[in-house]
Structures are given as structure tokens and as C-alpha cells.
Amino acid sequence: MNKNVTGTQSIWMGAGVESTSPPLDRSLETDVCIVGAGIAGLSTAYSLSCEGKSVVVLDDGPVAGGMTERTTAHLSNAIDEGYVTIERLHGEQGARLVADSHTAAINRIETIIAAERLACDFERVDGFLFPAPGQQLERLEEERLAALRAGLTDVVRVERPSGPVLEPGGCLRFPNQAQFHPLKFMAGLAQAIARCGGRIFTNIHAETVKDGKQVTIETRQGHIIRAQSLVVATNTPINDMFVVHTKQASYTTYVIGAGVPKDSVPTALYWDQADPYHYARIQKDASTDGHEVLIVGGEDHKTGQADDGDERCQRLERWARKRFPMMEQIKYRWSGQVMEPMDGLALIGRNPGDASNVYVATGDSGMGMTHGMIAGMLITDLIQGRTNGWAELYDPSRKSLKSIGTFVQENVNVAAQYADWISSGDIESEDHIPKDTGAVLRNGAQKMAVYRDEDGQLHRRSAVCPHLKCIVAWDSMEHTWNCPCHGSRFDAYGKVINGPANSDLSQI
Ligand SMILES: Cc1cc2nc3c(=O)[nH]c(=O)nc-3n(C[C@H](O)[C@H](O)[C@H](O)COP(=O)(O)OP(=O)(O)OC[C@H]3O[C@@H](n4cnc5c(N)ncnc54)[C@H](O)[C@@H]3O)c2cc1C
Ligand code: FES
């Protein structure tokens, strides 16, 4: 999601990432083309270009202008779903590989930072996992034992933490987690890729991709990239209509950032086991005169199925003030989207249904920083023809019968969204749309997405999502049109900013 086109700014956005290549003005041939310059795309580009492959990265915004600039950047091997669930879905050996791969991802980030001398506020910190309110405390102990079986032998139960207490009843301490400034990291990574000969072209939209022995990518600007391999790292794939999108669901998550006095909250990662869960961390912020920023997130809901971002941020604030009484004024508020896979693990590898030289990285949940780094290591091995022990675990073609309940539930939810075709609009007349606001209106058999800009001028688009034709909904906090089915997002004027749709809302 591009900062220029949405309603909020994350704490990281001040540190913009400069483009490292001149504008793309001709067609090109390359070993590997990567679409998407978020953490998944650039970590893959870094590994491959440093191993001598010729690499071209295309992004239709700036570097890291998607979800990577909206993250909270916890770097953790305490998997979101919890090791109890991961072990149930993927077995004890699978859980070991999960712990191993996320630990390796944090180590890889640290190694790159040291090798490339990146100043990006990287710090090793502890992570503290608290129970959900009212939850039986045995669940925490079960989680500790499952983490232990997964190989995280240094996870311990702490009865009285020295820092904040999110919920009473003790917590688990996960040592050796980390945090960093994601945009400073991405800026350094982009420069390292350029030094290794990789080329990153920004503001270039990949319009169509055709698989085959040689993959062909046509850009909106009319240039053709021919490549031996293609990596689609667009957060949610733009080259797949169905298969992958039935295996993951898009959720919007909210974040607030408030000043706190320096050193009043120990620098650590904090989460609870609520559903949806809360997450918190501390960030040193140059603009805060010795103060720090407490970043708190949560209040997730299915994308496009609620428009109450302000209330959700207020609930986050109330939750946080109770647990962090030193909190001062709110300085930041933003939201973003995570792709929740049905079985808790990202989908990384060969794209089902395409030739074997087309790869995707998606389904990264709230662990997209480490999942993105895993994508960089795993896809590099696949392209280089090396065996990788994580390949089967993350294979996008995998079938998990044990997660069939979630699969059915999420896909029934998608099917229910088509009822929007026959419902009335949000309002009766466009005269009732205030300035800088959008609404869906019925126009005979059609539905229109109408935005009234700050000057009062109306912009009308079809409300039908170009992906699989659900009806989009207005997001008052981000000023975007969001699709309730698979999470496509469009700016106020209908320009696509998040897949799986790859074209704009059509003109009326
Ligand atoms: C609020 C929030 C908090 C989070 N907190 C954490 C956390 O604490 N820890 C963690 O590990 N993860 C977290 N995540 C998840 C993590 O931030 C994301 O999963 C990760 O950044 C996704 O990276 P990506 O490279 O897959 O996608 P993106 O960063 O979204 O990059 C995809 C890129 O593809 C480009 N693109 C799309 N379509 C096209 C096209 N057709 N042509 C050209 N370019 C295209 C986009 O412009 C974009 O730049 C959080 C996410 C959110 C929203
Ligand atoms: S994202 Fe699939 S129908 Fe809109």
C-alpha cells in the first residue's frame, strides 16, 4: 500500500527509500524477474544477485511501499498461531522446522546487517507471551512444552516479569528475538542489491505475466521483461486467480504509537494469546526529544468487512493505557493488511498451476518479516537447484486436511460476500457523501464506488472488484476501497494498490 494514496502514515515512513536504478525505458532480458520490492522480494533479490544471477525487480510504488512500511517489525520465532496449533497441524517434525526457519530468518537479517554495515536500529531483545484475559493458565504451560519440543529449549515461564504485565498469571519469555527499523533495513538492502548488480525499477506496474520456458512480464508502461524464472512477491499473488486465494484470508490490523518516557518500558516484544491478539514494542524515535514510542497493535478484522477503524484504535488505546500507564499522547495511527494462511504457515515456493519456474511468497500472517526472509532463502535455493529442508513445509501446493475447518469457514465467508450484489447501497444519493469520503451506491443493476474529493468533485467507478467480482467497501481510516473477499484494495480514485486484483476499478 503506497503512502501517497492512503489516509495514514506509519512511524517508519519518514525514512523513505531512494530508488537505486534509473527509470525503466526499454525491454530487458534477465535470469530472474521479481515483482514486488517488499521484504520478500528484496531478500530474494539480495541472495540471488549476490550469488551472481542477473536480477530485475519491478515495483509499482517505491521500494518497501507495501505492507513492509506498515509493519511493526517484531522479529520472532514465537509463531503467531502458537506451537501447540502448529504441532497439531504439521506434526512435531514440522514444528521443529518452523522454529528452525524463523530462527534462521532472524539470524540471516543479523548477518546481512553486519555484512552490509546497515544502521537500522537492530537489537536482540526478549519476547514475552502473556495469556488471553480469563484464559486457563495451563494453555501457557502447554505452549511452553510445545515450544520446547520444537527445539526452543530456552523458552521459560516467568511468574513476575520486571516489565509491564499484559495479563496476570505469568508469561513465557522467548529469548533472542529481535527488532529493527524496517525501512532503514530495506534502504540498505536495496543499495546492497545494486552493488551486487541487481536492478530495482520503481513505479513500474507488472500488468501481465505469462509462464513458459522463458517467463514474459509485460509492464503497464509497455516494456517486456523476459526471464528464466519469475518470483511474484506482491504480498498476495497477482498471477493466481483461485488456488492460493482459497488457502489464505486477508485481515486488516490496526496500530497506534504513543510517546513514553525514555527507559520507562523495557525494550522487548510483548504479545498476548487473545484472538485477535495484541502486540507491542518500543521504538526509539529521533523526533521525540529523549522520549520513546510505544507501538501497540491488534483489533484485526476481515478486510472490507468493517469500517470502524477509529473505534478500533480507541479500543487499542484503552487496552494499552491500562497496561502501560506511562503512555503519553498518541502520535501515530495506521492500519495494514496481513494474509492469514489456513494452517498458520506462509505459502512459499512454486506457484501451483504455473510452469515450474514461477514462484510465489504469500500467506505471511503477522510474521511477514521472518516469512519474507525465509522466502529469500528458500526461493533462492529452489532457483539454484539446491535442496532445502523447508521446501515441503512451505510448499504452496500442500494440502492440510487438519485445517479443513478453517478452510471451509473462510471460503463460506467469502461466498456470503456476494450477497452485496443484491443489497441496497450505503446511501440513497451521492448528494449525501461528505467531502473526502466514499460510499457505494446502487445505480439500477449496477453498484458504483463514488468518492467526493476535498474540492467537492465526484469520482465514480464500478464497485465490482476486478478479481472475482465481489463488491468493494469504503475504508474511512485509510481512504481506500477494500474488497471483502480476498483483500484487494484500491485508492479513493479506484487505482489498484493491493492484489490479488491487478487492474483498477473500471470506469462507469
Ligand atoms: C500493521 C502490521 C503489523 C505487522 N507486524 C509484523 C511484525 O511485527 N512482525 C512481522 O514479522 N510481520 C508483521 N507484519 C507483516 C509484515 O509486515 C508483512 O507480511 C510483510 O511486510 C509483507 O512483505 P511482502 O514483501 O510480502 O509484501 P509488501 O511489503 O506488501 O510488498 C509487495 C510489493 O509488491 C508491489 N506490487 C504489488 N502488485 C504489483 C504489480 N502488479 N506490479 C509491480 N509491483 C507490485 C507493491 O507495490 C509492494 O511494494 C505486519 C503487518 C501489518 C500490516
Ligand atoms: S479480491 Fe477477490 S473478489 Fe475482490
XYZ file of C-alpha atoms and ligand atoms in Angstrom:
565
model
C 0.000 0.000 0.000
C 1.563 3.227 -1.121
C 1.878 6.046 1.396
C 0.839 8.653 -1.147
C -2.570 7.147 -1.619
C -3.844 6.173 1.816
C -5.041 8.069 4.852
C -2.402 7.278 7.495
C 1.356 7.294 7.991
C 3.298 4.689 9.936
C 6.177 5.591 12.252
C 8.698 4.361 9.657
C 7.560 6.348 6.663
C 9.747 9.392 7.344
C 12.768 7.289 6.306
C 11.866 6.947 2.604
C 13.846 4.537 0.437
C 15.570 6.040 -2.595
C 15.324 4.199 -5.907
C 18.674 2.685 -6.886
C 18.159 2.358 -10.662
C 17.368 4.800 -13.443
C 13.808 4.623 -14.843
C 12.967 1.535 -16.928
C 12.908 2.818 -20.524
C 13.253 -0.405 -22.552
C 12.550 -4.115 -22.622
C 15.068 -6.385 -20.858
C 16.225 -9.987 -20.513
C 17.354 -11.314 -17.152
C 17.896 -14.543 -15.216
C 15.274 -13.715 -12.591
C 12.481 -11.150 -12.527
C 10.972 -10.378 -9.124
C 7.683 -8.487 -8.925
C 7.372 -6.688 -5.576
C 10.028 -4.770 -3.648
C 8.844 -5.559 -0.124
C 10.879 -7.659 2.292
C 10.076 -10.940 0.466
C 11.088 -9.552 -2.946
C 14.242 -7.757 -1.814
C 15.525 -10.566 0.411
C 15.241 -12.890 -2.616
C 16.843 -10.300 -4.903
C 19.720 -9.838 -2.447
C 20.549 -13.547 -2.192
C 20.282 -14.213 -5.912
C 22.183 -11.142 -7.086
C 24.953 -11.770 -4.537
C 25.205 -15.322 -5.934
C 25.793 -13.908 -9.411
C 22.330 -14.143 -11.008
C 21.153 -11.200 -13.048
C 18.061 -9.896 -11.251
C 15.423 -7.319 -12.169
C 12.938 -6.165 -9.504
C 9.765 -4.314 -10.505
C 7.512 -2.456 -8.096
C 4.577 -0.229 -8.950
C 5.326 2.045 -5.979
C 8.529 2.925 -4.126
C 10.769 0.285 -2.506
C 9.021 -1.097 0.619
C 5.893 0.960 -0.102
C 3.583 -2.032 0.520
C 2.902 -3.730 3.834
C 6.605 -3.590 4.703
C 6.302 0.122 5.576
C 3.218 -0.636 7.745
C 4.700 -3.441 9.816
C 5.585 -3.273 13.498
C 8.750 -5.277 12.762
C 8.848 -7.800 15.601
C 11.418 -10.387 14.514
C 10.355 -13.533 16.253
C 10.382 -17.315 16.262
C 7.339 -17.391 18.586
C 4.980 -18.277 15.765
C 1.623 -16.385 15.717
C -0.554 -19.489 15.767
C 1.382 -20.917 18.713
C 3.412 -24.137 18.756
C 0.506 -26.169 20.156
C -1.508 -25.458 16.985
C 1.479 -25.752 14.649
C 2.333 -29.169 16.120
C -1.287 -30.313 15.699
C -1.351 -29.178 12.060
C 2.182 -30.022 10.950
C 3.415 -32.632 13.432
C 6.383 -32.468 15.798
C 8.918 -32.534 12.976
C 7.025 -29.738 11.150
C 7.026 -27.618 14.313
C 10.802 -28.114 14.621
C 11.266 -26.876 11.053
C 9.068 -23.845 11.786
C 11.167 -22.901 14.827
C 14.352 -23.580 12.869
C 13.316 -21.487 9.837
C 12.155 -18.444 11.823
C 15.293 -18.575 13.983
C 17.367 -18.786 10.797
C 15.476 -15.796 9.360
C 16.350 -13.598 12.355
C 19.972 -14.771 12.151
C 20.022 -14.056 8.412
C 18.791 -10.488 8.999
C 21.500 -10.006 11.618
C 24.156 -11.413 9.273
C 23.100 -9.151 6.390
C 23.110 -6.125 8.702
C 26.650 -6.949 9.863
C 27.953 -7.790 6.374
C 26.457 -4.692 4.756
C 27.007 -2.453 7.803
C 23.399 -1.321 7.867
C 22.414 1.195 10.533
C 18.824 0.123 11.127
C 18.332 0.058 14.923
C 18.630 -3.757 15.044
C 18.533 -5.071 18.615
C 18.300 -8.544 20.104
C 15.522 -8.478 22.689
C 13.376 -10.830 24.755
C 9.801 -11.589 23.731
C 7.063 -12.046 26.366
C 3.920 -14.037 25.622
C 1.001 -13.446 28.017
C -2.242 -15.411 28.323
C -5.519 -14.049 26.957
C -7.822 -12.383 29.507
C -9.579 -15.094 31.542
C -7.645 -17.872 29.834
C -6.794 -21.022 31.790
C -3.124 -20.809 32.694
C -2.471 -24.395 31.570
C -2.556 -23.127 27.972
C 0.586 -21.124 28.604
C 2.345 -24.177 30.029
C 1.161 -26.289 27.053
C 2.627 -23.659 24.754
C 5.948 -23.764 26.611
C 6.113 -27.546 26.315
C 5.232 -27.433 22.591
C 7.913 -24.741 22.013
C 10.370 -26.982 23.872
C 9.527 -29.967 21.640
C 10.009 -27.672 18.614
C 13.582 -27.131 19.785
C 13.182 -23.756 21.543
C 14.715 -25.109 24.716
C 15.426 -21.691 26.239
C 11.757 -20.609 26.460
C 10.953 -20.254 30.160
C 7.966 -19.461 32.332
C 8.291 -16.138 34.193
C 5.925 -15.679 37.138
C 6.599 -11.989 37.800
C 8.076 -10.111 34.831
C 10.041 -6.992 35.697
C 8.387 -5.021 32.899
C 4.712 -4.471 32.096
C 2.154 -7.169 32.867
C -0.299 -7.575 29.982
C -2.382 -10.171 31.840
C -1.917 -11.717 35.299
C -0.771 -15.320 35.648
C 2.817 -15.149 34.433
C 4.141 -15.260 30.900
C 6.612 -17.075 28.661
C 9.970 -15.494 27.877
C 11.332 -16.182 24.374
C 14.986 -15.040 24.400
C 16.943 -13.929 21.330
C 14.114 -12.285 19.437
C 14.876 -9.010 17.672
C 13.514 -5.728 16.383
C 14.684 -3.203 13.799
C 13.659 -0.190 11.741
C 12.230 -1.881 8.640
C 12.644 0.995 6.191
C 16.249 1.721 7.176
C 16.926 -2.000 6.662
C 15.178 -2.010 3.271
C 17.068 1.109 2.131
C 20.374 -0.610 2.918
C 19.262 -3.850 1.293
C 18.307 -2.010 -1.915
C 21.792 -0.469 -2.066
C 23.439 -3.836 -1.435
C 21.402 -5.378 -4.280
C 22.520 -2.594 -6.617
C 26.134 -3.182 -5.598
C 25.746 -6.880 -6.487
C 24.423 -5.882 -9.930
C 20.686 -6.265 -9.253
C 18.378 -3.659 -10.783
C 15.293 -2.304 -8.997
C 12.764 -0.378 -11.070
C 10.122 1.509 -9.094
C 6.770 2.889 -10.269
C 6.524 0.051 -12.799
C 3.322 -1.986 -12.730
C 3.579 -5.618 -13.900
C 0.428 -5.839 -15.996
C 0.526 -9.440 -17.239
C 2.750 -12.430 -16.608
C 2.961 -15.430 -18.949
C 4.702 -18.577 -17.838
C 6.686 -20.884 -20.127
C 10.290 -21.943 -20.566
C 11.016 -18.237 -20.539
C 8.629 -16.122 -18.473
C 7.293 -12.906 -20.024
C 6.251 -9.949 -17.906
C 4.561 -7.041 -19.627
C 4.556 -3.728 -17.811
C 1.737 -1.167 -17.881
C 4.257 1.181 -19.463
C 4.593 -1.262 -22.418
C 8.013 -2.834 -21.802
C 8.633 -6.579 -21.779
C 10.881 -8.384 -19.288
C 11.922 -11.904 -20.328
C 13.310 -14.081 -17.551
C 14.363 -17.659 -16.856
C 12.475 -17.504 -13.537
C 9.777 -15.274 -12.051
C 9.182 -14.575 -8.359
C 5.821 -12.980 -7.547
C 6.375 -11.261 -4.196
C 3.381 -8.931 -4.286
C 2.246 -9.913 -0.754
C -0.756 -11.676 -2.285
C -0.165 -13.094 -5.771
C -1.408 -11.144 -8.780
C -0.800 -14.114 -11.116
C -3.149 -16.616 -9.459
C -6.939 -16.344 -9.679
C -8.126 -19.083 -7.305
C -5.861 -21.715 -5.775
C -3.727 -19.645 -3.426
C -6.600 -17.311 -2.515
C -8.701 -20.168 -1.144
C -5.815 -21.049 1.179
C -5.476 -17.672 2.876
C -7.695 -14.845 4.096
C -6.971 -11.111 4.284
C -7.216 -9.384 7.660
C -6.832 -5.686 8.466
C -4.854 -4.935 11.610
C -4.516 -1.604 13.471
C -1.600 0.129 15.166
C -1.188 3.113 17.482
C 2.101 4.720 18.580
C 2.317 6.832 21.752
C 5.193 8.660 23.421
C 6.595 7.131 26.627
C 9.427 8.488 28.819
C 12.818 7.036 27.881
C 13.559 3.677 29.535
C 10.124 3.549 31.217
C 9.263 0.344 29.303
C 11.940 -2.341 28.897
C 12.852 -2.784 25.218
C 11.226 -6.111 24.406
C 8.472 -7.636 22.313
C 5.109 -8.204 24.022
C 2.125 -10.273 22.831
C -0.910 -11.943 24.336
C -2.836 -15.066 23.334
C -6.146 -13.252 22.752
C -7.922 -13.751 19.435
C -7.204 -11.387 17.745
C -4.029 -10.902 19.741
C -2.372 -7.669 20.886
C 1.271 -6.904 20.106
C 3.550 -4.174 21.486
C 7.146 -2.971 21.316
C 9.280 0.107 21.936
C 10.956 2.187 19.231
C 13.482 4.928 19.692
C 12.230 7.859 17.660
C 14.575 10.663 16.630
C 11.734 13.189 16.655
C 10.757 12.656 20.294
C 13.428 14.509 22.316
C 14.599 11.678 24.512
C 11.183 10.054 24.610
C 10.432 6.731 23.003
C 7.414 5.447 21.142
C 5.316 2.568 22.393
C 3.834 0.769 19.379
C 0.693 -1.274 20.055
C -1.273 -3.291 17.506
C -4.291 -5.559 17.224
C -8.087 -5.320 16.733
C -7.891 -7.298 13.461
C -10.935 -7.985 11.302
C -11.518 -9.403 7.855
C -10.594 -6.792 5.276
C -13.562 -4.927 3.826
C -15.972 -6.333 6.420
C -15.871 -3.474 8.968
C -15.374 0.269 8.699
C -14.782 1.327 12.284
C -11.028 1.963 12.350
C -11.375 4.941 14.697
C -13.202 2.887 17.341
C -10.721 0.046 16.961
C -7.814 2.460 17.560
C -9.654 3.847 20.597
C -10.101 0.307 21.965
C -6.381 -0.317 21.410
C -5.607 2.884 23.292
C -7.827 1.897 26.249
C -6.224 -1.561 26.314
C -2.727 -0.075 26.219
C -3.270 2.688 28.808
C -4.355 0.097 31.362
C -1.166 -1.878 30.880
C 1.282 0.942 30.100
C 0.197 3.792 32.439
C 3.246 5.843 31.441
C 1.765 6.308 27.939
C 1.545 9.916 26.789
C -0.080 11.347 23.657
C -0.900 9.244 20.644
C 1.470 10.251 17.829
C 0.761 7.630 15.175
C -2.215 5.614 13.948
C -2.187 3.331 10.959
C -3.547 0.077 9.624
C -2.418 -2.559 7.160
C -3.261 -5.979 5.916
C -1.931 -9.441 6.688
C -2.659 -12.604 4.713
C -3.660 -15.327 7.169
C -2.896 -18.815 5.847
C -5.299 -21.620 6.790
C -2.624 -23.684 8.535
C -0.510 -20.963 10.144
C 2.399 -21.043 7.688
C 3.303 -18.929 4.682
C 2.967 -20.256 1.130
C 6.447 -20.052 -0.361
C 7.670 -21.916 -3.427
C 6.491 -22.934 -6.890
C 3.134 -21.453 -7.815
C 0.511 -24.203 -8.184
C -0.728 -24.403 -11.785
C 2.168 -22.486 -13.387
C 5.360 -23.742 -15.036
C 7.992 -24.827 -12.522
C 9.976 -21.587 -12.906
C 7.255 -19.370 -11.347
C 7.476 -18.851 -7.572
C 5.287 -17.059 -5.019
C 5.742 -15.817 -1.455
C 2.483 -15.120 0.351
C 0.328 -16.084 3.342
C 2.823 -14.494 5.654
C 0.411 -13.653 8.526
C 1.713 -11.320 11.247
C 5.126 -12.962 10.763
C 5.848 -11.452 7.350
C 9.267 -10.087 8.299
C 10.625 -13.558 9.082
C 8.434 -15.321 6.495
C 9.748 -12.790 3.920
C 13.328 -13.603 4.886
C 12.557 -17.347 4.732
C 11.214 -16.724 1.199
C 14.546 -15.127 0.289
C 16.498 -18.194 1.423
C 14.064 -20.858 0.207
C 13.283 -19.465 -3.252
C 16.986 -18.807 -3.860
C 17.710 -22.489 -3.157
C 14.867 -23.608 -5.440
C 16.080 -21.404 -8.296
C 19.675 -22.541 -7.784
C 18.563 -26.194 -7.803
C 19.620 -26.806 -4.188
C 17.726 -28.974 -1.713
C 16.059 -27.051 1.083
C 14.623 -28.855 4.112
C 11.819 -26.277 4.493
C 10.513 -26.646 0.910
C 7.775 -29.183 1.645
C 6.596 -27.385 4.775
C 6.027 -24.090 2.941
C 5.018 -25.588 -0.447
C 2.018 -23.541 -1.761
C 0.532 -26.778 -3.217
C 0.387 -28.504 0.173
C -2.930 -29.830 1.393
C -3.619 -29.870 5.096
C -6.701 -31.903 5.951
C -6.269 -30.912 9.583
C -7.011 -27.264 8.742
C -10.080 -28.126 6.648
C -12.413 -26.492 9.227
C -10.740 -23.085 8.830
C -10.629 -23.573 5.049
C -14.405 -24.170 4.841
C -15.227 -21.369 7.306
C -13.157 -18.758 5.419
C -14.479 -19.787 2.000
C -18.108 -19.787 3.215
C -17.418 -16.273 4.500
C -16.167 -15.278 1.003
C -19.246 -16.799 -0.679
C -21.507 -14.822 1.685
C -19.981 -11.543 0.430
C -21.679 -11.970 -2.967
C -24.985 -11.067 -1.246
C -23.723 -7.451 -1.558
C -24.769 -7.606 -5.232
C -28.457 -7.526 -4.291
C -28.336 -5.323 -1.191
C -29.034 -1.573 -1.354
C -26.153 0.917 -1.414
C -24.577 2.593 1.670
C -26.693 5.696 0.991
C -29.523 6.710 -1.384
C -27.946 9.670 -3.143
C -24.452 10.927 -3.865
C -25.565 14.332 -2.543
C -25.143 12.821 0.943
C -21.438 11.985 0.502
C -19.311 14.452 2.535
C -16.018 15.802 1.151
C -13.059 13.386 1.150
C -15.377 10.422 1.691
C -16.599 7.491 -0.395
C -19.791 5.431 -0.488
C -21.214 2.570 -2.513
C -24.423 3.481 -4.351
C -26.899 1.407 -6.298
C -27.375 2.548 -9.888
C -30.033 0.254 -11.405
C -28.496 -3.220 -11.617
C -25.008 -1.784 -11.038
C -23.149 -0.734 -7.923
C -20.919 2.332 -8.014
C -17.987 3.289 -5.789
C -18.310 7.081 -5.529
C -15.662 9.298 -3.938
C -16.160 13.018 -3.300
C -12.734 14.686 -3.202
C -11.683 17.589 -0.986
C -12.827 20.100 -3.626
C -16.276 18.508 -3.767
C -15.795 16.820 -7.140
C -17.268 13.322 -7.561
C -15.262 10.362 -8.933
C -17.410 7.374 -9.954
C -16.086 3.863 -10.553
C -17.677 0.452 -10.743
C -17.815 -1.064 -7.232
C -17.121 -4.517 -8.694
C -13.694 -5.880 -7.789
C -11.856 -6.965 -10.960
C -10.524 -10.101 -9.232
C -13.633 -12.285 -8.732
C -16.318 -9.621 -8.743
C -17.196 -9.015 -5.103
C -18.426 -5.520 -4.179
C -15.815 -3.254 -2.588
C -16.395 -1.261 0.630
C -15.143 2.187 1.712
C -12.433 2.361 4.408
C -12.818 5.713 6.207
C -9.493 5.497 8.025
C -7.276 4.728 5.022
C -9.475 6.314 2.342
C -9.362 3.184 0.234
C -11.858 0.794 -1.364
C -11.357 -2.671 0.129
C -12.656 -5.951 -1.241
C -14.249 -8.180 1.430
C -13.466 -11.404 -0.469
C -9.667 -11.693 -0.876
C -8.385 -8.295 0.224
C -7.790 -6.340 -2.988
C -7.508 -2.621 -2.233
C -7.897 0.443 -4.429
C -7.173 4.101 -3.762
C -10.030 6.593 -3.489
C -9.964 7.081 -7.285
C -10.117 3.328 -7.984
C -6.419 2.658 -8.740
C -5.370 -0.812 -7.583
C -2.865 -0.792 -4.695
C -3.114 -4.397 -3.365
C -3.707 -7.682 -5.150
C -4.977 -10.151 -5.979
C -6.757 -7.725 -8.380
C -4.189 -6.419 -10.822
C -6.273 -3.756 -12.552
C -8.162 -0.666 -11.425
C -11.895 -0.430 -10.638
C -13.429 0.051 -14.061
C -14.788 3.365 -15.330
C -18.579 3.672 -15.262
C 0.128 -3.420 10.921
C 1.025 -4.575 10.606
C 1.888 -5.065 11.572
C 2.740 -6.131 11.266
N 3.633 -6.539 12.205
C 4.519 -7.509 11.902
C 5.527 -7.871 12.838
O 5.621 -7.310 13.926
N 6.394 -8.859 12.501
C 6.322 -9.488 11.294
O 7.116 -10.395 11.053
N 5.385 -9.143 10.376
C 4.487 -8.174 10.648
N 3.564 -7.794 9.735
C 3.534 -8.466 8.434
C 4.609 -7.937 7.507
O 4.774 -6.562 7.657
C 4.223 -8.232 6.058
O 3.799 -9.568 5.955
C 5.392 -8.030 5.130
O 5.862 -6.712 5.216
C 4.965 -8.327 3.705
O 6.068 -8.167 2.873
P 5.944 -8.535 1.346
O 7.261 -8.304 0.746
O 5.330 -9.881 1.192
O 4.821 -7.550 0.760
P 4.802 -5.981 0.570
O 5.689 -5.280 1.504
O 3.371 -5.585 0.557
O 5.424 -5.811 -0.866
C 4.710 -6.150 -2.026
C 5.085 -5.155 -3.112
O 4.517 -5.579 -4.350
C 4.217 -4.430 -5.110
N 3.246 -4.805 -6.145
C 2.013 -5.319 -5.978
N 1.443 -5.555 -7.199
C 2.338 -5.178 -8.133
C 2.347 -5.183 -9.564
N 1.321 -5.641 -10.277
N 3.443 -4.707 -10.195
C 4.519 -4.252 -9.501
N 4.568 -4.247 -8.145
C 3.500 -4.702 -7.479
C 3.663 -3.453 -4.070
O 3.797 -2.125 -4.539
C 4.524 -3.748 -2.857
O 5.603 -2.855 -2.737
C 2.699 -6.732 9.991
C 1.830 -6.240 9.023
C 1.000 -5.175 9.316
C 0.096 -4.649 8.252
S -10.211 -9.716 -4.022
Fe -11.173 -11.440 -4.843
S -13.052 -10.663 -5.497
Fe -12.024 -8.931 -4.783
